[in-house]
Amino acid sequence: MNKTYKLYFIPGSQDLYGEACLKQVAADCQEMVRFLNDKLQDVVTVELLPTVETSKICVENMKRVMNDDDCVGVITWMHTFSPAKMWIKGLRRLGKPLLHLHTQANEKLPYGSIDMDFINLNQAAHGDREYGYILARLGIPHEVVAGFYKHERVIAKIRQFAQVAKAISDSQNMRIATFGNNMRDVAVTDGNRLSCEIQYGWEVKYWGIGEIAALAEQATDSQIHEKMQEYESKYTMATDRLDAVREQAKYEVALERFMEENEISAFTDTFQDLFGLRQLPGLAVQNLMDKGIGFGPEGDYKISAFSAVLMKMAEGRNGATGFIEDYTYDLTEGQELELASHMLEVPPSFAAAKPEIQVCPLGIGGKEDPARLVFDGITGQGIQVTLVDMGGHFRIICADIELVKQPEPMPNLPVARIMYRHKPNFAIGTAAWCYAGGAHHSVASTALTRADIAMFARLTGTELITIGDDTTEADLQKFFTK
Ligand code: MN
């Protein structure tokens, strides 16, 4: 969590303009980097690399980018013209997110004093087009941000890029543990693990749940006691069946130890394979998700990893981000709502008030009654986003939603209860999701926006389908044939 994240800033020029011009380029870039560091210090640090004047300098810069584990991405900008053949060999070494900042050192044109020296020095309109061509020609995924670098809109876009780049960096180093396999016969949670690792870096590794059962038995009284105190400090203990809660405490102690020893940041389990466990992990999983650990039920390794990536992207922002599951509707005409819930595992970051710990029967899986967190969901604007394997490629589907208060209490449903309204309306929004092949497992967020997801999709080369107020009935067939 205390890791330092860094963006390198690489300006472009050439050696035709003489020493004085290059000195001014360097000085202007130092000023820009100082300004960006000041504005982005809560997210990332920015470090200036030598101005690219030759292909050799560009290659050296990109080697440094790729060898620096703290570096999550690169900002490039052409202060002067910078013939783009010089960038080919360097760019081909770059395997990290790239931001093409289309800006200038000066905001306004000095109409009264402008001369040839000025336009030789300040020609991003010229140089950035040459550079844009080579990025397009090489097919390198990147983000273009255009505007004066001190404008709030531009800073906000660079900040967003830094957050997405951090999430991609985490993604590229992510190890996911699957305890058991996919739920038998389920299609959408399955897919190509090898393709996931190639495209997103996710190392999906199988272990038997017996590993956790064995570690749970090794949990000491003091570890269990400490975990129970953590639960009591965060949640309301609304049960007297403390032995059942302690069972979940043992699972969490075991899972934390396992994840630390194996450098795991996301995991799955399945209620069909709980060999050696007395309960389905509920409270244990919910409390781990609250700490940024990714989770997918029923062996859903894609959503497990994707939720961890999106929680990373949302770090430092207000709002909740985490796994949800579509369950059932209120189809009152014109006021349709969805109840998103799960058997147990909904992250408490979505709780509108302090969650209660309850112990209740599960009705599936044939195990003992599991302890779980029960709460009503927060309200506000948000997104629901999922990732599916289409065979030849991955597809992200991102829908704008509005989380709402439940119209009436549901006293007999002892799980998390999140309700939301689809956009542009129920008929189009849910039909679009179905046409697009959207899963019933997804990640909801009131911290992230469609624009964040779109940037992630562009930078990882993933197909993106969006659903929102701009979606029309005429779009629906397009989603299917895409
Ligand atoms: Mn499910």
Short mmCIF file of C-alpha atoms and ligand atoms in Angstrom, two decimals:
data_model
loop_
_atom_site.label_atom_id
_atom_site.label_comp_id
_atom_site.label_asym_id
_atom_site.label_seq_id
_atom_site.Cartn_x
_atom_site.Cartn_y
_atom_site.Cartn_z
CA MET A 1 0.00 0.00 0.00
CA ASN A 2 2.96 2.31 0.62
CA LYS A 3 4.46 1.59 -2.76
CA THR A 4 5.71 4.63 -4.67
CA TYR A 5 4.22 5.01 -8.11
CA LYS A 6 5.96 7.00 -10.79
CA LEU A 7 5.30 8.37 -14.27
CA TYR A 8 8.23 9.30 -16.47
CA PHE A 9 7.89 12.46 -18.56
CA ILE A 10 9.70 12.22 -21.90
CA PRO A 11 9.80 15.34 -24.11
CA GLY A 12 10.67 15.27 -27.78
CA SER A 13 12.79 17.63 -29.87
CA GLN A 14 15.72 17.30 -32.27
CA ASP A 15 19.26 18.68 -32.53
CA LEU A 16 18.62 20.97 -35.54
CA TYR A 17 17.63 24.03 -33.53
CA GLY A 18 20.86 24.65 -31.64
CA GLU A 19 21.92 24.54 -28.01
CA ALA A 20 19.90 27.54 -26.81
CA CYS A 21 16.64 26.05 -28.04
CA LEU A 22 17.32 22.66 -26.39
CA LYS A 23 18.21 24.39 -23.13
CA GLN A 24 14.89 26.19 -23.20
CA VAL A 25 13.09 22.89 -23.94
CA ALA A 26 14.73 21.33 -20.87
CA ALA A 27 13.91 24.33 -18.68
CA ASP A 28 10.26 24.40 -19.79
CA CYS A 29 9.95 20.66 -19.16
CA GLN A 30 11.40 21.02 -15.67
CA GLU A 31 8.78 23.65 -14.93
CA MET A 32 6.01 21.41 -16.29
CA VAL A 33 7.18 18.41 -14.27
CA ARG A 34 7.40 20.55 -11.13
CA PHE A 35 3.83 21.70 -11.71
CA LEU A 36 2.54 18.17 -12.38
CA ASN A 37 4.26 16.83 -9.25
CA ASP A 38 2.61 19.51 -7.20
CA LYS A 39 -0.84 18.69 -8.59
CA LEU A 40 -0.57 14.89 -8.63
CA GLN A 41 1.46 14.20 -5.49
CA ASP A 42 -1.36 12.27 -3.81
CA VAL A 43 -1.46 9.78 -6.70
CA VAL A 44 1.92 9.57 -8.38
CA THR A 45 5.30 11.27 -8.77
CA VAL A 46 6.49 12.53 -12.15
CA GLU A 47 10.14 12.36 -13.17
CA LEU A 48 11.74 14.04 -16.19
CA LEU A 49 13.93 11.99 -18.55
CA PRO A 50 16.35 13.43 -21.13
CA THR A 51 14.82 15.12 -24.17
CA VAL A 52 14.64 12.76 -27.14
CA GLU A 53 16.94 14.25 -29.79
CA THR A 54 18.02 10.94 -31.30
CA SER A 55 16.79 7.35 -31.59
CA LYS A 56 19.51 6.29 -29.14
CA ILE A 57 18.25 8.63 -26.40
CA CYS A 58 14.69 7.38 -26.94
CA VAL A 59 15.82 3.74 -26.58
CA GLU A 60 17.80 4.57 -23.41
CA ASN A 61 14.76 6.33 -21.93
CA MET A 62 12.43 3.42 -22.65
CA LYS A 63 14.92 0.93 -21.20
CA ARG A 64 14.87 2.95 -18.02
CA VAL A 65 11.06 3.00 -18.03
CA MET A 66 10.89 -0.77 -18.42
CA ASN A 67 13.56 -1.48 -15.79
CA ASP A 68 11.97 0.67 -13.10
CA ASP A 69 9.41 -1.36 -11.12
CA ASP A 70 7.99 1.82 -9.54
CA CYS A 71 7.16 3.26 -12.96
CA VAL A 72 3.58 2.60 -14.07
CA GLY A 73 3.48 4.67 -17.24
CA VAL A 74 4.92 7.37 -19.47
CA ILE A 75 3.92 10.89 -20.51
CA THR A 76 5.32 12.09 -23.84
CA TRP A 77 5.12 15.53 -25.41
CA MET A 78 6.78 17.15 -28.43
CA HIS A 79 7.90 20.63 -27.46
CA THR A 80 9.37 21.21 -30.92
CA PHE A 81 9.22 19.13 -34.03
CA SER A 82 10.72 15.69 -33.31
CA PRO A 83 11.02 13.50 -36.43
CA ALA A 84 9.16 10.38 -35.39
CA LYS A 85 11.46 7.77 -36.91
CA MET A 86 13.61 8.57 -33.85
CA TRP A 87 10.82 7.17 -31.67
CA ILE A 88 10.26 3.83 -33.39
CA LYS A 89 12.88 1.66 -31.67
CA GLY A 90 12.17 3.15 -28.25
CA LEU A 91 8.39 2.87 -28.49
CA ARG A 92 8.68 -0.76 -29.53
CA ARG A 93 10.37 -1.47 -26.19
CA LEU A 94 7.60 0.23 -24.23
CA GLY A 95 5.23 -2.16 -22.46
CA LYS A 96 3.56 0.29 -20.07
CA PRO A 97 0.61 2.69 -20.44
CA LEU A 98 1.37 5.72 -22.60
CA LEU A 99 -0.11 9.21 -22.35
CA HIS A 100 0.46 11.57 -25.27
CA LEU A 101 0.13 15.01 -23.71
CA HIS A 102 -0.78 17.41 -26.51
CA THR A 103 0.05 20.72 -24.87
CA GLN A 104 2.34 23.75 -24.93
CA ALA A 105 4.65 25.47 -22.48
CA ASN A 106 2.74 28.70 -23.21
CA GLU A 107 -0.97 29.19 -22.86
CA LYS A 108 -1.46 32.22 -25.09
CA LEU A 109 0.22 33.33 -28.31
CA PRO A 110 2.41 36.44 -27.85
CA TYR A 111 0.90 38.18 -30.86
CA GLY A 112 3.00 41.33 -30.56
CA SER A 113 6.38 39.59 -30.27
CA ILE A 114 5.95 36.27 -32.06
CA ASP A 115 8.78 35.55 -34.50
CA MET A 116 10.46 32.56 -36.18
CA ASP A 117 12.47 31.67 -33.07
CA PHE A 118 9.23 31.41 -31.10
CA ILE A 119 7.51 29.09 -33.55
CA ASN A 120 10.62 26.92 -33.90
CA LEU A 121 10.62 26.43 -30.14
CA ASN A 122 6.86 26.08 -29.55
CA GLN A 123 5.46 23.82 -32.20
CA ALA A 124 3.53 21.03 -30.51
CA ALA A 125 0.78 21.50 -33.11
CA HIS A 126 3.39 20.37 -35.63
CA GLY A 127 5.51 17.90 -33.63
CA ASP A 128 2.66 16.15 -31.83
CA ARG A 129 0.98 15.39 -35.15
CA GLU A 130 4.15 13.73 -36.47
CA TYR A 131 4.34 11.77 -33.20
CA GLY A 132 0.63 10.86 -33.32
CA TYR A 133 1.20 9.41 -36.77
CA ILE A 134 3.91 7.02 -35.59
CA LEU A 135 1.80 5.86 -32.63
CA ALA A 136 -1.06 5.15 -35.03
CA ARG A 137 1.31 3.52 -37.53
CA LEU A 138 2.81 1.24 -34.86
CA GLY A 139 -0.61 0.49 -33.37
CA ILE A 140 0.48 1.33 -29.83
CA PRO A 141 -2.44 1.73 -27.39
CA HIS A 142 -2.29 5.19 -25.82
CA GLU A 143 -4.31 8.06 -24.45
CA VAL A 144 -4.18 11.57 -25.96
CA VAL A 145 -4.89 14.47 -23.62
CA ALA A 146 -5.12 17.84 -25.37
CA GLY A 147 -5.05 21.28 -23.76
CA PHE A 148 -2.88 23.63 -21.74
CA TYR A 149 -1.20 21.57 -19.03
CA LYS A 150 -2.20 23.90 -16.19
CA HIS A 151 -5.91 23.74 -16.97
CA GLU A 152 -7.92 21.77 -14.39
CA ARG A 153 -9.55 19.64 -17.08
CA VAL A 154 -6.14 18.55 -18.37
CA ILE A 155 -4.78 17.83 -14.87
CA ALA A 156 -7.91 15.78 -14.13
CA LYS A 157 -7.31 13.65 -17.22
CA ILE A 158 -3.65 13.09 -16.32
CA ARG A 159 -4.72 12.14 -12.79
CA GLN A 160 -7.21 9.67 -14.24
CA PHE A 161 -4.47 8.23 -16.47
CA ALA A 162 -2.21 7.81 -13.43
CA GLN A 163 -4.93 5.93 -11.53
CA VAL A 164 -5.70 3.67 -14.48
CA ALA A 165 -1.97 3.09 -15.07
CA LYS A 166 -1.51 2.10 -11.41
CA ALA A 167 -4.37 -0.38 -11.74
CA ILE A 168 -2.84 -1.82 -14.93
CA SER A 169 0.53 -2.13 -13.19
CA ASP A 170 -1.10 -4.04 -10.33
CA SER A 171 -2.98 -6.14 -12.85
CA GLN A 172 0.24 -7.07 -14.63
CA ASN A 173 1.67 -8.41 -11.37
CA MET A 174 -1.46 -10.08 -10.01
CA ARG A 175 -1.64 -13.64 -8.71
CA ILE A 176 -5.10 -15.13 -8.25
CA ALA A 177 -5.79 -18.25 -6.16
CA THR A 178 -8.71 -20.43 -7.20
CA PHE A 179 -9.78 -22.74 -4.37
CA GLY A 180 -11.62 -25.42 -6.27
CA ASN A 181 -12.75 -24.96 -9.85
CA ASN A 182 -15.63 -23.19 -11.58
CA MET A 183 -19.12 -24.06 -10.41
CA ARG A 184 -20.16 -27.11 -12.38
CA ASP A 185 -21.90 -26.37 -15.71
CA VAL A 186 -21.68 -22.56 -15.44
CA ALA A 187 -20.51 -20.97 -18.72
CA VAL A 188 -19.77 -17.32 -18.07
CA THR A 189 -17.44 -17.85 -15.11
CA ASP A 190 -15.25 -20.09 -17.25
CA GLY A 191 -12.90 -19.10 -20.05
CA ASN A 192 -9.29 -19.06 -21.08
CA ARG A 193 -6.94 -18.51 -18.14
CA LEU A 194 -3.94 -18.44 -20.44
CA SER A 195 -5.45 -15.55 -22.44
CA CYS A 196 -6.10 -13.69 -19.16
CA GLU A 197 -2.44 -13.96 -18.26
CA ILE A 198 -1.27 -12.88 -21.72
CA GLN A 199 -3.58 -9.86 -21.90
CA TYR A 200 -3.90 -8.71 -18.28
CA GLY A 201 -1.00 -10.43 -16.49
CA TRP A 202 -3.28 -12.47 -14.21
CA GLU A 203 -1.56 -15.61 -12.95
CA VAL A 204 -4.54 -17.82 -12.13
CA LYS A 205 -3.38 -20.65 -9.88
CA TYR A 206 -5.32 -23.62 -8.55
CA TRP A 207 -5.24 -24.88 -4.97
CA GLY A 208 -7.56 -27.24 -3.09
CA ILE A 209 -9.74 -25.61 -0.42
CA GLY A 210 -8.25 -28.21 1.96
CA GLU A 211 -5.20 -25.92 2.13
CA ILE A 212 -7.39 -23.30 3.84
CA ALA A 213 -9.14 -25.91 6.02
CA ALA A 214 -5.74 -27.07 7.30
CA LEU A 215 -4.51 -23.51 7.97
CA ALA A 216 -7.80 -22.67 9.72
CA GLU A 217 -7.16 -25.49 12.18
CA GLN A 218 -3.75 -23.96 12.90
CA ALA A 219 -5.24 -20.55 13.78
CA THR A 220 -4.29 -19.75 17.39
CA ASP A 221 -6.67 -18.55 20.09
CA SER A 222 -5.02 -15.14 20.10
CA GLN A 223 -5.32 -14.81 16.30
CA ILE A 224 -9.00 -15.72 16.49
CA HIS A 225 -9.52 -13.36 19.42
CA GLU A 226 -7.86 -10.50 17.53
CA LYS A 227 -10.03 -11.16 14.48
CA MET A 228 -13.19 -11.23 16.62
CA GLN A 229 -12.21 -7.87 18.09
CA GLU A 230 -11.77 -6.50 14.58
CA TYR A 231 -15.28 -7.71 13.68
CA GLU A 232 -16.78 -6.20 16.81
CA SER A 233 -15.11 -2.86 16.15
CA LYS A 234 -16.35 -2.64 12.56
CA TYR A 235 -19.73 -4.37 12.72
CA THR A 236 -22.73 -4.90 15.01
CA MET A 237 -22.75 -8.43 16.47
CA ALA A 238 -26.43 -9.28 15.90
CA THR A 239 -26.16 -12.93 16.89
CA ASP A 240 -25.37 -14.95 20.00
CA ARG A 241 -23.99 -17.81 17.93
CA LEU A 242 -20.41 -16.66 18.42
CA ASP A 243 -18.96 -20.09 17.63
CA ALA A 244 -20.23 -19.70 14.08
CA VAL A 245 -18.61 -16.25 13.85
CA ARG A 246 -15.34 -17.65 15.24
CA GLU A 247 -15.40 -20.23 12.46
CA GLN A 248 -15.33 -17.38 9.92
CA ALA A 249 -12.57 -15.68 11.91
CA LYS A 250 -10.49 -18.87 11.53
CA TYR A 251 -11.09 -18.84 7.78
CA GLU A 252 -10.00 -15.23 7.49
CA VAL A 253 -6.84 -15.84 9.51
CA ALA A 254 -6.10 -18.81 7.24
CA LEU A 255 -6.84 -16.91 4.02
CA GLU A 256 -4.71 -13.94 5.07
CA ARG A 257 -1.79 -16.20 5.92
CA PHE A 258 -2.14 -18.13 2.67
CA MET A 259 -2.34 -14.96 0.57
CA GLU A 260 0.67 -13.43 2.24
CA GLU A 261 2.80 -16.55 1.87
CA ASN A 262 1.82 -16.96 -1.79
CA GLU A 263 1.64 -13.26 -2.78
CA ILE A 264 -2.04 -13.55 -3.73
CA SER A 265 -4.22 -10.47 -4.17
CA ALA A 266 -7.49 -12.04 -5.34
CA PHE A 267 -9.16 -15.43 -4.90
CA THR A 268 -12.19 -17.56 -5.65
CA ASP A 269 -13.99 -20.37 -3.90
CA THR A 270 -17.08 -22.41 -4.72
CA PHE A 271 -19.85 -23.73 -2.52
CA GLN A 272 -19.59 -27.03 -4.43
CA ASP A 273 -16.11 -27.65 -3.07
CA LEU A 274 -15.81 -26.80 0.63
CA PHE A 275 -13.98 -29.98 1.63
CA GLY A 276 -12.86 -29.65 5.24
CA LEU A 277 -14.78 -26.39 5.91
CA ARG A 278 -17.92 -26.35 8.05
CA GLN A 279 -19.35 -23.16 6.54
CA LEU A 280 -19.18 -21.35 3.24
CA PRO A 281 -16.74 -18.47 3.85
CA GLY A 282 -19.03 -15.42 4.15
CA LEU A 283 -18.06 -12.86 6.76
CA ALA A 284 -14.39 -13.80 6.19
CA VAL A 285 -14.64 -13.03 2.46
CA GLN A 286 -16.65 -9.84 3.01
CA ASN A 287 -14.11 -8.48 5.48
CA LEU A 288 -11.25 -9.30 3.08
CA MET A 289 -12.98 -7.53 0.18
CA ASP A 290 -13.23 -4.50 2.44
CA LYS A 291 -9.41 -4.47 2.50
CA GLY A 292 -9.11 -4.41 -1.31
CA ILE A 293 -8.76 -8.18 -1.81
CA GLY A 294 -10.45 -9.31 -5.03
CA PHE A 295 -13.06 -12.04 -4.84
CA GLY A 296 -15.19 -14.05 -7.25
CA PRO A 297 -17.65 -16.71 -6.12
CA GLU A 298 -18.21 -20.03 -7.88
CA GLY A 299 -14.68 -20.06 -9.25
CA ASP A 300 -15.08 -16.77 -11.13
CA TYR A 301 -11.41 -15.88 -11.50
CA LYS A 302 -12.07 -13.12 -14.05
CA ILE A 303 -14.35 -11.12 -11.75
CA SER A 304 -12.08 -11.84 -8.79
CA ALA A 305 -9.10 -10.31 -10.57
CA PHE A 306 -11.11 -7.55 -12.26
CA SER A 307 -12.61 -6.44 -8.94
CA ALA A 308 -9.12 -6.17 -7.42
CA VAL A 309 -7.96 -4.11 -10.43
CA LEU A 310 -10.95 -1.76 -10.20
CA MET A 311 -10.59 -1.35 -6.43
CA LYS A 312 -7.00 -0.31 -7.09
CA MET A 313 -8.15 2.17 -9.74
CA ALA A 314 -10.63 3.68 -7.25
CA GLU A 315 -8.04 4.02 -4.47
CA GLY A 316 -8.17 7.47 -2.89
CA ARG A 317 -11.57 8.34 -4.35
CA ASN A 318 -14.85 8.61 -2.49
CA GLY A 319 -17.39 5.84 -3.01
CA ALA A 320 -17.60 2.07 -3.00
CA THR A 321 -16.21 -0.45 -5.49
CA GLY A 322 -16.64 -4.23 -5.41
CA PHE A 323 -18.26 -7.46 -6.51
CA ILE A 324 -22.03 -7.71 -6.89
CA GLU A 325 -24.37 -10.27 -8.38
CA ASP A 326 -27.62 -9.68 -10.25
CA TYR A 327 -30.50 -11.53 -8.64
CA THR A 328 -34.10 -10.42 -8.98
CA TYR A 329 -36.33 -7.56 -10.16
CA ASP A 330 -39.21 -5.40 -9.09
CA LEU A 331 -41.02 -5.07 -12.42
CA THR A 332 -43.57 -2.45 -11.42
CA GLU A 333 -44.21 -0.76 -14.76
CA GLY A 334 -42.18 2.40 -15.21
CA GLN A 335 -40.45 1.99 -11.84
CA GLU A 336 -38.45 -1.17 -12.46
CA LEU A 337 -35.64 -1.89 -10.00
CA GLU A 338 -33.05 -4.60 -9.58
CA LEU A 339 -31.99 -6.28 -6.36
CA ALA A 340 -28.30 -7.10 -6.47
CA SER A 341 -27.27 -9.44 -3.77
CA HIS A 342 -25.58 -12.77 -3.35
CA MET A 343 -25.74 -15.82 -1.20
CA LEU A 344 -23.27 -14.03 1.09
CA GLU A 345 -20.31 -12.31 -0.45
CA VAL A 346 -21.09 -8.63 -1.01
CA PRO A 347 -18.43 -6.13 0.16
CA PRO A 348 -19.40 -3.97 3.15
CA SER A 349 -18.04 -0.86 1.40
CA PHE A 350 -21.57 -0.69 -0.06
CA ALA A 351 -23.24 -0.53 3.34
CA ALA A 352 -25.46 2.49 3.98
CA ALA A 353 -25.11 1.98 7.74
CA LYS A 354 -23.03 -0.20 10.07
CA PRO A 355 -23.47 -3.83 8.89
CA GLU A 356 -24.82 -6.53 11.19
CA ILE A 357 -23.19 -9.91 11.67
CA GLN A 358 -25.89 -12.57 11.48
CA VAL A 359 -25.83 -16.37 11.41
CA CYS A 360 -28.52 -17.91 9.22
CA PRO A 361 -29.10 -21.00 7.07
CA LEU A 362 -27.85 -20.81 3.49
CA GLY A 363 -30.32 -23.17 1.80
CA ILE A 364 -27.68 -24.45 -0.62
CA GLY A 365 -24.46 -26.44 -0.33
CA GLY A 366 -25.43 -28.59 2.66
CA LYS A 367 -23.03 -26.96 5.17
CA GLU A 368 -23.54 -25.35 8.59
CA ASP A 369 -25.20 -21.92 8.90
CA PRO A 370 -22.59 -19.32 7.91
CA ALA A 371 -21.96 -15.99 9.59
CA ARG A 372 -22.31 -13.09 7.18
CA LEU A 373 -22.71 -9.31 7.01
CA VAL A 374 -26.24 -8.03 6.46
CA PHE A 375 -26.86 -4.47 5.31
CA ASP A 376 -28.78 -2.18 2.97
CA GLY A 377 -26.88 -0.58 0.13
CA ILE A 378 -25.75 2.99 -0.44
CA THR A 379 -27.42 5.25 -2.99
CA GLY A 380 -26.03 7.40 -5.79
CA GLN A 381 -24.81 7.37 -9.39
CA GLY A 382 -22.56 4.49 -10.34
CA ILE A 383 -21.49 1.93 -12.90
CA GLN A 384 -21.84 -1.81 -13.22
CA VAL A 385 -19.04 -3.41 -15.19
CA THR A 386 -18.18 -6.95 -16.17
CA LEU A 387 -15.60 -8.80 -18.23
CA VAL A 388 -16.51 -11.81 -20.34
CA ASP A 389 -14.49 -14.21 -22.49
CA MET A 390 -15.90 -14.26 -26.03
CA GLY A 391 -13.56 -17.04 -27.18
CA GLY A 392 -11.34 -15.03 -29.50
CA HIS A 393 -11.26 -11.91 -27.33
CA PHE A 394 -12.35 -10.38 -24.03
CA ARG A 395 -15.24 -7.94 -23.77
CA ILE A 396 -15.92 -5.37 -21.08
CA ILE A 397 -19.50 -4.25 -20.63
CA CYS A 398 -20.06 -1.08 -18.62
CA ALA A 399 -23.53 0.16 -17.70
CA ASP A 400 -24.40 3.42 -15.96
CA ILE A 401 -26.74 2.77 -13.03
CA GLU A 402 -28.37 4.63 -10.18
CA LEU A 403 -28.20 2.96 -6.79
CA VAL A 404 -31.42 3.59 -4.88
CA LYS A 405 -32.92 3.00 -1.48
CA GLN A 406 -35.04 -0.12 -1.26
CA PRO A 407 -38.75 0.85 -1.43
CA GLU A 408 -39.62 -1.40 1.52
CA PRO A 409 -37.65 -3.34 4.15
CA MET A 410 -36.76 -6.99 3.47
CA PRO A 411 -36.59 -8.42 6.98
CA ASN A 412 -36.51 -12.04 5.84
CA LEU A 413 -33.56 -11.70 3.45
CA PRO A 414 -30.41 -11.97 5.60
CA VAL A 415 -27.81 -10.84 3.04
CA ALA A 416 -26.57 -7.55 1.64
CA ARG A 417 -29.33 -5.78 -0.31
CA ILE A 418 -28.23 -3.36 -3.03
CA MET A 419 -30.91 -1.91 -5.30
CA TYR A 420 -30.44 -0.01 -8.50
CA ARG A 421 -32.18 1.44 -11.54
CA HIS A 422 -30.98 0.77 -15.09
CA LYS A 423 -30.26 3.41 -17.70
CA PRO A 424 -31.64 4.69 -19.99
CA ASN A 425 -34.53 2.55 -18.68
CA PHE A 426 -35.19 -1.04 -17.68
CA ALA A 427 -36.24 -2.29 -21.12
CA ILE A 428 -33.24 -0.97 -23.03
CA GLY A 429 -30.64 -1.22 -20.26
CA THR A 430 -31.21 -4.86 -19.34
CA ALA A 431 -31.82 -5.95 -22.95
CA ALA A 432 -28.54 -4.31 -23.95
CA TRP A 433 -26.71 -6.20 -21.17
CA CYS A 434 -28.25 -9.48 -22.34
CA TYR A 435 -27.48 -8.83 -26.04
CA ALA A 436 -23.88 -7.99 -25.14
CA GLY A 437 -23.48 -11.27 -23.25
CA GLY A 438 -23.01 -9.56 -19.90
CA ALA A 439 -22.45 -11.84 -16.91
CA HIS A 440 -24.56 -12.07 -13.75
CA HIS A 441 -21.33 -11.39 -11.82
CA SER A 442 -19.96 -7.89 -12.05
CA VAL A 443 -18.21 -5.07 -10.26
CA ALA A 444 -20.26 -2.09 -9.15
CA SER A 445 -18.71 1.26 -8.31
CA THR A 446 -19.82 4.67 -7.19
CA ALA A 447 -16.19 5.84 -7.33
CA LEU A 448 -15.39 5.02 -10.95
CA THR A 449 -17.03 6.23 -14.15
CA ARG A 450 -17.51 4.97 -17.65
CA ALA A 451 -14.55 7.17 -18.69
CA ASP A 452 -12.22 5.28 -16.31
CA ILE A 453 -13.34 1.94 -17.70
CA ALA A 454 -13.03 3.22 -21.27
CA MET A 455 -9.43 4.29 -20.61
CA PHE A 456 -8.63 0.89 -19.09
CA ALA A 457 -10.19 -0.83 -22.12
CA ARG A 458 -8.22 1.30 -24.59
CA LEU A 459 -4.90 0.83 -22.80
CA THR A 460 -5.37 -2.95 -22.49
CA GLY A 461 -6.78 -3.39 -25.99
CA THR A 462 -10.12 -4.76 -24.75
CA GLU A 463 -13.43 -4.48 -26.59
CA LEU A 464 -15.81 -2.19 -24.71
CA ILE A 465 -19.59 -1.96 -24.82
CA THR A 466 -21.20 0.87 -22.85
CA ILE A 467 -24.82 1.22 -21.80
CA GLY A 468 -26.34 4.43 -20.46
CA ASP A 469 -28.57 7.38 -21.21
CA ASP A 470 -27.11 7.55 -24.73
CA THR A 471 -28.16 3.95 -25.53
CA THR A 472 -31.17 3.59 -27.83
CA GLU A 473 -33.29 0.70 -28.96
CA ALA A 474 -31.54 0.88 -32.32
CA ASP A 475 -28.22 0.09 -30.60
CA LEU A 476 -29.35 -3.27 -29.26
CA GLN A 477 -28.71 -5.42 -32.31
CA LYS A 478 -25.36 -3.69 -32.75
CA PHE A 479 -24.27 -5.00 -29.36
CA PHE A 480 -25.05 -8.55 -30.43
CA THR A 481 -23.32 -8.46 -33.82
CA LYS A 482 -20.22 -6.62 -32.57
MN MN B 1 -23.03 -16.43 -8.87
#
